[in-house]
Structure formats: structure tokens, C-alpha cells
Tab-separated table of C-alpha atoms and ligand atoms in Angstrom:
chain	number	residue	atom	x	y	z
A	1	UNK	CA	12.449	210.618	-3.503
A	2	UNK	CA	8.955	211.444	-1.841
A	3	UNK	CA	7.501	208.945	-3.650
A	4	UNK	CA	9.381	206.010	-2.517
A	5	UNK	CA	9.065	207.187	1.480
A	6	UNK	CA	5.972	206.964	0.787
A	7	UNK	CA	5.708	203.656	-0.408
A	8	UNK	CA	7.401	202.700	2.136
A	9	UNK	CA	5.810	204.468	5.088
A	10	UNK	CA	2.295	202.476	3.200
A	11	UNK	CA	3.952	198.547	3.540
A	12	UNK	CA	4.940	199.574	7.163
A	13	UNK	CA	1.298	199.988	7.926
A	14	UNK	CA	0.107	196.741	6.062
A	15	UNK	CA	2.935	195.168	7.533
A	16	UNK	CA	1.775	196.449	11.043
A	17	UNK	CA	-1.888	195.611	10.340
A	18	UNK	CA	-1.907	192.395	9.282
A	19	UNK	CA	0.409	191.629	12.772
A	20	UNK	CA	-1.772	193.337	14.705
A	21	UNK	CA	-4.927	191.161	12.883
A	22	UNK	CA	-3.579	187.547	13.383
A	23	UNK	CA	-2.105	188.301	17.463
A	24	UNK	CA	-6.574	189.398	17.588
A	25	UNK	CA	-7.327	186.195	15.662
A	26	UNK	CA	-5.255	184.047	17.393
A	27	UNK	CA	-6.742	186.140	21.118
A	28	UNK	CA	-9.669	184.885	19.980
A	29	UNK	CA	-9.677	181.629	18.946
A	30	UNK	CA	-8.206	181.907	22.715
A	31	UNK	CA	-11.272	182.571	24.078
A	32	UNK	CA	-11.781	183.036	28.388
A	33	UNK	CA	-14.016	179.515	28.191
A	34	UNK	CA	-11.149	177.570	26.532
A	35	UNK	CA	-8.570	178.959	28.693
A	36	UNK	CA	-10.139	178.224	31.966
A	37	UNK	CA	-11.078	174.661	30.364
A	38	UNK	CA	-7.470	173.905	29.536
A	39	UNK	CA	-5.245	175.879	32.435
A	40	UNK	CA	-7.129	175.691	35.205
A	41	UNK	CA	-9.183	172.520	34.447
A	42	UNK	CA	-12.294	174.530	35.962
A	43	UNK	CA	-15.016	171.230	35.914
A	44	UNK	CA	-17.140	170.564	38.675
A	45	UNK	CA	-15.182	168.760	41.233
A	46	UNK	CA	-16.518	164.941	41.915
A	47	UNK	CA	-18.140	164.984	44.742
A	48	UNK	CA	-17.128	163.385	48.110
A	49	UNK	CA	-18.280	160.232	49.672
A	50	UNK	CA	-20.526	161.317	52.840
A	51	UNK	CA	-21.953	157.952	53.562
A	52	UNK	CA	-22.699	154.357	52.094
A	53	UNK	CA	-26.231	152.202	52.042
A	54	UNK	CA	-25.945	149.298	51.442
A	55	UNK	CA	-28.868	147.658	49.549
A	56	UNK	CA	-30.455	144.509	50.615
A	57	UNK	CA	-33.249	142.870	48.662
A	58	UNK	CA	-35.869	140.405	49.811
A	59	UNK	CA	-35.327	137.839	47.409
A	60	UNK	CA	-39.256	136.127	47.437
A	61	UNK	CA	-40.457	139.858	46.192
A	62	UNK	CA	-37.528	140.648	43.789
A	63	UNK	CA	-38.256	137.310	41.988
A	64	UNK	CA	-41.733	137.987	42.115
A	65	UNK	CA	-41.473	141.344	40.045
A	66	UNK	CA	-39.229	141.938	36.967
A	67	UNK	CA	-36.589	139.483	37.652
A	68	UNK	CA	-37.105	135.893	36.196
A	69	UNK	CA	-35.164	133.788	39.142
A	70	UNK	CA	-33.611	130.210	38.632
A	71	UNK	CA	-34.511	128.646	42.248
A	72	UNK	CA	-33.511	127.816	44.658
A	73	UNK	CA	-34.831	131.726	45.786
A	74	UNK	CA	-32.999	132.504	49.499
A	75	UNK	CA	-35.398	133.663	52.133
A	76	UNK	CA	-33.321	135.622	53.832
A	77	UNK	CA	-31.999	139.190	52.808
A	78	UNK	CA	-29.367	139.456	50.457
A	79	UNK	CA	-26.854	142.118	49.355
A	80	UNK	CA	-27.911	144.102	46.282
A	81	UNK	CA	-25.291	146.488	46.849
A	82	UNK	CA	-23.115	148.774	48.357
A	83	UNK	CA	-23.551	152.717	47.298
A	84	UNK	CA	-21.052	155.264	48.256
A	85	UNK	CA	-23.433	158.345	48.685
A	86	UNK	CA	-22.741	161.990	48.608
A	87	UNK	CA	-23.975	164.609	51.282
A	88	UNK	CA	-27.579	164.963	49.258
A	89	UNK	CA	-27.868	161.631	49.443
A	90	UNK	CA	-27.404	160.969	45.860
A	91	UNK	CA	-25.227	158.183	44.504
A	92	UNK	CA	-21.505	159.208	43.896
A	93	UNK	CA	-21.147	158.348	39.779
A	94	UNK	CA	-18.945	155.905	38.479
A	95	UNK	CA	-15.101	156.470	37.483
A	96	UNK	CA	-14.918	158.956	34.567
A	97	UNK	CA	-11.227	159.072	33.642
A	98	UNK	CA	-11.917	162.647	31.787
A	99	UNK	CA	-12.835	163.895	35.507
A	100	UNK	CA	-11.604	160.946	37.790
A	101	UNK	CA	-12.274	160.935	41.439
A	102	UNK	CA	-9.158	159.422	42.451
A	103	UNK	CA	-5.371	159.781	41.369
A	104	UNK	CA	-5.462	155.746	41.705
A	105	UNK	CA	-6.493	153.306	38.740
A	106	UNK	CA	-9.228	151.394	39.761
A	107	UNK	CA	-9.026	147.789	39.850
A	108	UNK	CA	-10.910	146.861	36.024
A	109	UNK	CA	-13.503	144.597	36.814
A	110	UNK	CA	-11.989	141.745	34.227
A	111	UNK	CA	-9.638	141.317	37.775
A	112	UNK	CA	-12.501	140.831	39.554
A	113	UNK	CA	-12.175	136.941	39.955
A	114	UNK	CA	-8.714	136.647	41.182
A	115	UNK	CA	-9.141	139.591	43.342
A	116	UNK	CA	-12.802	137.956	45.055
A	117	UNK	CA	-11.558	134.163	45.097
A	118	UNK	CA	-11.034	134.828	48.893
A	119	UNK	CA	-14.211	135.660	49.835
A	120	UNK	CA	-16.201	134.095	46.433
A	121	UNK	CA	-17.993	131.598	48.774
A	122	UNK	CA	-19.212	134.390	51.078
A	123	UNK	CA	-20.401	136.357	48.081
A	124	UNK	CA	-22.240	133.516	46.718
A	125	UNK	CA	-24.613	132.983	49.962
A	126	UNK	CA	-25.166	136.744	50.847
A	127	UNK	CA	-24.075	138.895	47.600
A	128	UNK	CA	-26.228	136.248	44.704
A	129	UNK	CA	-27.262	137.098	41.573
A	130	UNK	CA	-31.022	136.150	42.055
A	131	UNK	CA	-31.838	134.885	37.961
A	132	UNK	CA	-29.200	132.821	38.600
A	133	UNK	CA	-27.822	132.330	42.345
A	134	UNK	CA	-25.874	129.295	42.034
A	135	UNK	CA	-24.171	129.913	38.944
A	136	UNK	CA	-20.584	131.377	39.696
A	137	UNK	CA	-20.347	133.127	35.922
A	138	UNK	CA	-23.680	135.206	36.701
A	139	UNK	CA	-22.497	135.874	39.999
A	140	UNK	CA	-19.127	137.989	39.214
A	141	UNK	CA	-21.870	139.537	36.039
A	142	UNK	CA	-23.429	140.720	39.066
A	143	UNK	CA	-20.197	141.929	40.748
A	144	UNK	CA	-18.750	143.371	38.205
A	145	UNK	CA	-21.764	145.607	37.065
A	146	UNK	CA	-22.063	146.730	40.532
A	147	UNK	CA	-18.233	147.087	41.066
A	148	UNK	CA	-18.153	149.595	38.166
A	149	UNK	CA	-21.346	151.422	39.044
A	150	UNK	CA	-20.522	151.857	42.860
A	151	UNK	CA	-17.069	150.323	43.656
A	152	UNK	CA	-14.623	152.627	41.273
A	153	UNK	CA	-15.541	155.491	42.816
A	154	UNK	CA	-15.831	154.083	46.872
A	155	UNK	CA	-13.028	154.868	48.908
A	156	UNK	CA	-11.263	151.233	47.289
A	157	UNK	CA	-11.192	151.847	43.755
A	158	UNK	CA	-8.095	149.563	43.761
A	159	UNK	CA	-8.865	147.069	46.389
A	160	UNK	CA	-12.267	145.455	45.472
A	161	UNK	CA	-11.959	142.963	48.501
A	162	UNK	CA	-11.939	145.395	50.739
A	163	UNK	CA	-14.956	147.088	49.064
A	164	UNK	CA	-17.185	143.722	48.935
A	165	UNK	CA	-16.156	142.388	52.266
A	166	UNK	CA	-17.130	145.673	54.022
A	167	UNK	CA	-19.929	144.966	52.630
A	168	UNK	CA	-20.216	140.918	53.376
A	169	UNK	CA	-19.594	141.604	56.814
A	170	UNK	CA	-22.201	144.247	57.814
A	171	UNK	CA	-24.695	142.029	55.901
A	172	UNK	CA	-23.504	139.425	58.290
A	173	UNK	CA	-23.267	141.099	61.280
A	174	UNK	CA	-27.154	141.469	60.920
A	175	UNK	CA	-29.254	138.227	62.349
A	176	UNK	CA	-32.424	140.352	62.168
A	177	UNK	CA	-34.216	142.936	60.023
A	178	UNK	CA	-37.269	142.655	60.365
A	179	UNK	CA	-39.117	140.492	62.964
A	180	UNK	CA	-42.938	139.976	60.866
A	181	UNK	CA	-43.990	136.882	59.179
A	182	UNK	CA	-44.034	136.609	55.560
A	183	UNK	CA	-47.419	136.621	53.473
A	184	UNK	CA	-48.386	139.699	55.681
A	185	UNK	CA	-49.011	143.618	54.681
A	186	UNK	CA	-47.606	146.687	56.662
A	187	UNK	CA	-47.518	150.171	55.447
A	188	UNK	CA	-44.058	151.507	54.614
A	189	UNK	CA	-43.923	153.546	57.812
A	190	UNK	CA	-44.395	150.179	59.975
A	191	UNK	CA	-41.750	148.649	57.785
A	192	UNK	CA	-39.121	151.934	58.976
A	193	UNK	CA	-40.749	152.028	62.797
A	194	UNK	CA	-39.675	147.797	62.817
A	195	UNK	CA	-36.798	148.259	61.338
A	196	UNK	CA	-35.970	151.492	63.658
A	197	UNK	CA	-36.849	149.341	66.568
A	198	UNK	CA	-34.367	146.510	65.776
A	199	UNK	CA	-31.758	148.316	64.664
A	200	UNK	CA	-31.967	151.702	66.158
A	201	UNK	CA	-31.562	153.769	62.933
A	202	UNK	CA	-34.285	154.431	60.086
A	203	UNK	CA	-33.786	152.543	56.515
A	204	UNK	CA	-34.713	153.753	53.515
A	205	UNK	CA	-37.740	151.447	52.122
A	206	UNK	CA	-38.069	150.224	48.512
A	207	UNK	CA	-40.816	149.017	46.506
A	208	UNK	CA	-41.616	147.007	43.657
A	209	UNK	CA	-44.500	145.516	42.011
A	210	UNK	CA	-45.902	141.770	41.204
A	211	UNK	CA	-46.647	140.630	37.785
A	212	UNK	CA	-49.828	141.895	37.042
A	213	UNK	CA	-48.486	145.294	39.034
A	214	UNK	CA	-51.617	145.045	40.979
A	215	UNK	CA	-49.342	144.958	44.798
A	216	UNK	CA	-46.871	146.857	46.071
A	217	UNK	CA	-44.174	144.623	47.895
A	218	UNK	CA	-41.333	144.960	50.380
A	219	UNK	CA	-38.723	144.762	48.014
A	220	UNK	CA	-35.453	146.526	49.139
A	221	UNK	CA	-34.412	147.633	52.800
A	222	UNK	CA	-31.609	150.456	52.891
A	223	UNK	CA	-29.357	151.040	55.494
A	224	UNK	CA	-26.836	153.790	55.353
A	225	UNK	CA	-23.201	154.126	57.399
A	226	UNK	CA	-21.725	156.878	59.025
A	227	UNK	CA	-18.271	157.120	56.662
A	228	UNK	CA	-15.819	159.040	59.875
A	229	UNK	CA	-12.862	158.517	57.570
A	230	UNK	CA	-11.525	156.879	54.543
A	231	UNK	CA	-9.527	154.374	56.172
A	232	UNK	CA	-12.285	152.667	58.214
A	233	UNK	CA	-14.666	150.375	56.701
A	234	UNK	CA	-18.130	151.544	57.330
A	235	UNK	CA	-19.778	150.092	60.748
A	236	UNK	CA	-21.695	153.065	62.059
A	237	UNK	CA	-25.331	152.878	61.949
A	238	UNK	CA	-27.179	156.309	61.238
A	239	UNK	CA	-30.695	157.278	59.882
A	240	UNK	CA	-31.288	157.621	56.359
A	241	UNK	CA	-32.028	160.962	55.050
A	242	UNK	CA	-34.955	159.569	53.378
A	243	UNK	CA	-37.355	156.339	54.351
A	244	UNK	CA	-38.767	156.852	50.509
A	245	UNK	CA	-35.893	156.974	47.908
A	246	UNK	CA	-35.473	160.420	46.276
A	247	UNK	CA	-33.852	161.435	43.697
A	248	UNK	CA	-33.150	165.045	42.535
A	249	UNK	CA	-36.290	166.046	44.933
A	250	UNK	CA	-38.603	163.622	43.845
A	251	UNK	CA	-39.991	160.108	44.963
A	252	UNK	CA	-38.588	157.211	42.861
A	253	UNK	CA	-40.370	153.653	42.900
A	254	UNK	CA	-43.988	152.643	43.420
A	255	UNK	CA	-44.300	153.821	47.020
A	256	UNK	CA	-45.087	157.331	47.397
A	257	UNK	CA	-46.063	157.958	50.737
A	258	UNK	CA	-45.605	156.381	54.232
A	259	UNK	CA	-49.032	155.582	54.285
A	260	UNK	CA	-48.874	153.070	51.112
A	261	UNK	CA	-49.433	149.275	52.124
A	262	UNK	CA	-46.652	147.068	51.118
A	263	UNK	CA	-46.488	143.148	51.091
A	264	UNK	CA	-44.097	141.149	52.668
A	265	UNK	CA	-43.930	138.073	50.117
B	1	LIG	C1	-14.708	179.567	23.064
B	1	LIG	O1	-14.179	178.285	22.793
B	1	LIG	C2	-15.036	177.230	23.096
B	1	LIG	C3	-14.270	175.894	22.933
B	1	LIG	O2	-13.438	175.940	21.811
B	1	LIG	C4	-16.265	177.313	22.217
B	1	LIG	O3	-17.166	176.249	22.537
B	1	LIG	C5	-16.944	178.646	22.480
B	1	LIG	O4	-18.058	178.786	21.623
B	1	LIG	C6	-15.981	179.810	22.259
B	1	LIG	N1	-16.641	181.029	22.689
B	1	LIG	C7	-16.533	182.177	22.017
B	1	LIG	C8	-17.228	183.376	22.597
B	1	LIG	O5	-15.887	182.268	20.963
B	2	LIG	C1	-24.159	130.503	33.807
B	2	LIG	O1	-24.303	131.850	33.444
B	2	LIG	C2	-23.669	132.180	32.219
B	2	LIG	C3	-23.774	133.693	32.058
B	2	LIG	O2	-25.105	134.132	32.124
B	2	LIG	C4	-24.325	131.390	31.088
B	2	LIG	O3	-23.700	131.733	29.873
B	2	LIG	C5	-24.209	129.923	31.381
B	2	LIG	O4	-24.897	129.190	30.402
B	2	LIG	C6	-24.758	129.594	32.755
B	2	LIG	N1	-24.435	128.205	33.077
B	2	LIG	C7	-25.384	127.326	33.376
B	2	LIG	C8	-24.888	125.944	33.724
B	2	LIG	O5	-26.566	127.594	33.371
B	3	LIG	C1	-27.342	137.999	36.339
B	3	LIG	O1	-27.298	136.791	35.631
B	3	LIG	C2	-28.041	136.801	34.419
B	3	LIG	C3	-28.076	135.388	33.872
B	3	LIG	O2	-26.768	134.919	33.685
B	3	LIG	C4	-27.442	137.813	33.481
B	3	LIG	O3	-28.159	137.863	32.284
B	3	LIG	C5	-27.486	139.187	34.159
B	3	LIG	O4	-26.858	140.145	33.343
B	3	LIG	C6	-26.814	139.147	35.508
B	3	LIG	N1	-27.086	140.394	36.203
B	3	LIG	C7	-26.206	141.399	36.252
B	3	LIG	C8	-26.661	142.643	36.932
B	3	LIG	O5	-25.101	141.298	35.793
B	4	LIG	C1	-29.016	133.418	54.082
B	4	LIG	O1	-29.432	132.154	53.586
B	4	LIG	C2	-28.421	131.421	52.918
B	4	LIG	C3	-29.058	130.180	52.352
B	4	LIG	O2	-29.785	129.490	53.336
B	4	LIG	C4	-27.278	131.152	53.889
B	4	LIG	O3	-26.241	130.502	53.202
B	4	LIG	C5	-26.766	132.464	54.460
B	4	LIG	O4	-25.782	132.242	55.437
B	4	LIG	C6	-27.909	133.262	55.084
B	4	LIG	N1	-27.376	134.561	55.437
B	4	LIG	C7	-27.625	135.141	56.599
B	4	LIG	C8	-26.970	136.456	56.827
B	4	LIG	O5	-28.327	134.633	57.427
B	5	LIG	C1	-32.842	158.716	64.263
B	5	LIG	O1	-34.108	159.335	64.266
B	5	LIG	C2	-34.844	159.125	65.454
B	5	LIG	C3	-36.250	159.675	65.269
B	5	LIG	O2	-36.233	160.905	64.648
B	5	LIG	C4	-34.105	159.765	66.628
B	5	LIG	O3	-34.812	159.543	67.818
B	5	LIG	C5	-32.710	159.135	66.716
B	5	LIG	O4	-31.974	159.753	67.730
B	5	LIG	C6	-31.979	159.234	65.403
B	5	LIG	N1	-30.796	158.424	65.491
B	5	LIG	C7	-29.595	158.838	65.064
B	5	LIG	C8	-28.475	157.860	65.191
B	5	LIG	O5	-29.426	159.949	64.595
């Protein structure tokens, strides 16, 4: 009789022990990282749009750089882009469905064509692809690279007209930029003081280089646009943060200082 209680009172402990082992395994496998990570979806929020700057590129220097450009070359300014940027003035990143920055499904840019055919003439004078401006094919290329990296994540991720007229129309809405004569040099702070002077609110100024990357050149003015609310497309002038384009605290691009001498192809 003594021997079987205790028997018994021996499997109540394994029993009990082996319980108590897999509720710890399965607490840890559990662990505080993946819990957070899977409840409370604790990722670093996207950030919000504080402004946007558009990009416009002087076509003669952009063609005289990198880019190999079918002419005819415009000789006007001509959209590069429109960037939705956050408070630190760095670029807002593309749509990442794993950590989206809208509840809305952006517009894929395969859609792009039917959704642009409105304003695809418009887009073709002021918006080109410069290695190939007439060609309509290399055009929506263009669009739809710059639609992915900047548009899915503006405040129209599912109305791309909206996105590329708002920028069409401020493009337009600009006669002048810059009053100086081609074939002439200015430092970069002239460049932001003329700019300034027509416009009333400092650009941000990029650079590139010729061929033989023996000349800096005028090659992008920035503007950026107060963004008061979602709903309004941006049309309020204000000064860049930066007249040289940085990036995580440092100077990106040829042009390092204010005092560099830039051509104006
Ligand atoms: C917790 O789980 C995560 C994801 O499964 C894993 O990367 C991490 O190493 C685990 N941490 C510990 C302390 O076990
Ligand atoms: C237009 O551009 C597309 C895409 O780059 C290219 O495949 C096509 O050959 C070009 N058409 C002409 C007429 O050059
Ligand atoms: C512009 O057009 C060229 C020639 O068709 C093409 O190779 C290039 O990818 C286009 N640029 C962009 C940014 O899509
Ligand atoms: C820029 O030049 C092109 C070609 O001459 C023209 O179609 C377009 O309207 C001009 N854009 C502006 C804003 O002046
Ligand atoms: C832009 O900066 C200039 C010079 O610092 C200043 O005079 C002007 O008021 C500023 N404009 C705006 C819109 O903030």
C-alpha cells in the first residue's frame, strides 16, 4: 500500500513538471519583441507629408551631363518631379504595403495611361523625359518611375491626375525663374538671391557636371510648397530649408558651398 502512493504521488510530479516546462517553452518562444511586433504592430510610423518641391531641371545642362538626350532639347525648365517631403526635409519613401502610409490602394502605375490621357499633352511639353522627349512610351517610363517613387505616398496615392496636374500647373503658373542669359557663370548663392528676387522664396540649387566633369552647371532649381492641408493642392510658396540639398546632414551633389561657381548652359 505505501508503495503504490508513492508511485503515484512520483507521476503527479512528472506530470506537473513537464506542464509546467512546455506553458515556459511556449512563454518563451513568446518572447516581449514578438508580441509587441504582432499585437501592437509597434514599427515606426511613416512619416507625414510637411511640404512638396517640386524639381525642375534645365534641360541644356541635364543633357549635357549623364543623360544621353534625343533632341529636340527644350530651353525652358521642365518638371523633373514632384517630392512630398517630410518635416526634415527628407523625401517621404515610397508605398511599402508591409508598413503602408495610407489605408487607400494606390493607383499601380500600369493605370497610369488611362488615368494621364487628360492631361498627356501637358505632360509632354513641361513633364518630358529628356533621352527621349517626344516619344510618348518613354514619357509615361518617366511617369511611372516617378509616380511610384514620389506619387504613392503624396496625399493622391489613388488619384494620379490630381498628383501630376498639381504639379503641371505650378510649373505653369511660373513665366520666370531666372532672369540671366545662358552661356554665363554665377555662384550658387547668386543663383538662390535671383531666384529669391523673382519669386520671393529661396530654392534649393542642384548641380551636375559636364562630360569631362571639369564644370559645375545649373542643373536643377527646387522649389518647395507650404502643404496647409491634405485637400488643397500645393500653391504656397515658402523657403527651402536648404539652398544645397542635404541629406541625413550632409551635402549631396557637386556643389558644396554657396560660394561654388556654377554654369548656366
Ligand atoms: C524573440 O523573437 C524574435 C522574433 O521571433 C527573435 O528575433 C528574437 O531573437 C527573440 N528574442 C529572444 C530574447 O528570444
Ligand atoms: C520609344 O521608347 C520606347 C521605350 O524606351 C522604345 O522601346 C521605342 O523604340 C521608342 N520608339 C521610337 C520610335 O524611338
Ligand atoms: C526615359 O526614356 C529612356 C529611353 O526610352 C528609358 O530608357 C528611361 O528608362 C526613361 N527614364 C525613366 C526614368 O524612366
Ligand atoms: C517650354 O517650352 C516648350 C517647348 O517650346 C513649350 O511647349 C512649353 O509650353 C514651355 N513651357 C513653359 C512653362 O514655358
Ligand atoms: C525667406 O527668407 C528670407 C531671408 O531669410 C526672409 O526675408 C523671408 O521673409 C522668408 N520668406 C518666407 C516666406 O518665409
Amino acid at each position: 500500500m505505501w508503495s503504490t502512493s508513492k508511485y503515484l504521488l512520483l507521476a503527479a510530479v512528472v506530470v506537473c513538471l513537464s506542464a509546467c516546462f512546455r506553458l515556459y517553452s511556449q512563454l518563451s518562444s513568446l518572447n516581449i519583441s514578438t508580441l509587441i511586433h504582432h499585437q501592437f504592430k509597434a514599427r515606426a510610423p511613416p512619416p507625414t507629408i510637411s511640404f512638396y518641391k517640386p524639381s525642375l531641371q534645365w534641360p541644356p545642362a541635364a543633357c549635357h551631363g549623364t543623360l544621353s538626350c534625343k533632341p529636340p532639347i527644350p530651353s525652358n525648365f521642365t518638371i523633373h518631379g514632384i517630392w512630398p517631403q517630410d518635416r526634415n526635409d527628407e523625401p517621404i519613401p515610397p508605398y511599402n504595403k508591409n508598413n503602408p502610409c495610407t489605408p487607400k490602394t494606390p493607383t499601380p502605375p500600369t493605370n497610369l495611361p488611362i488615368k494621364l490621357r487628360p492631361i498627356e499633352v501637358y505632360l509632354m511639353s513641361e513633364w518630358p523625359n529628356l533621352t527621349d522627349g517626344l516619344n510618348l512610351t518613354a514619357n509615361y517610363q518617366f511617369w511611372e518611375y516617378e509616380w511610384k517613387k514620389h506619387g504613392t505616398c503624396s496625399d493622391y496615392p489613388d488619384d494620379p491626375l490630381t498628383y501630376f496636374k498639381s504639379a503641371v500647373k505650378l510649373r505653369l503658373g511660373i513665366s520666370t525663374i531666372v532672369r540671366f542669359g545662358r552661356q554665363t557663370s554665377w555662384t550658387v548663392k547668386q543663383v538662390a538671391d535671383e531666384v529669391f528676387d523673382v519669386l520671393k522664396a529661396y530654392p534649393e540649387i542642384a548641380c551636375n557636371l559636364n562630360p569631362r566633369g571639369t564644370q559645375k552647371q545649373l542643373w536643377e532649381i527646387r522649389l518647395c510648397y507650404d502643404r496647409p492641408n491634405p485637400r488643397q493642392t500645393p500653391h504656397i510658396l515658402i523657403n527651402c530649408t536648404h539652398i544645397l540639398h542635404v541629406r541625413k546632414g550632409k551635402i549631396i551633389g557637386p556643389c558644396k558651398s554657396l560660394s561654388d561657381t556654377i554654369f548656366f548652359p
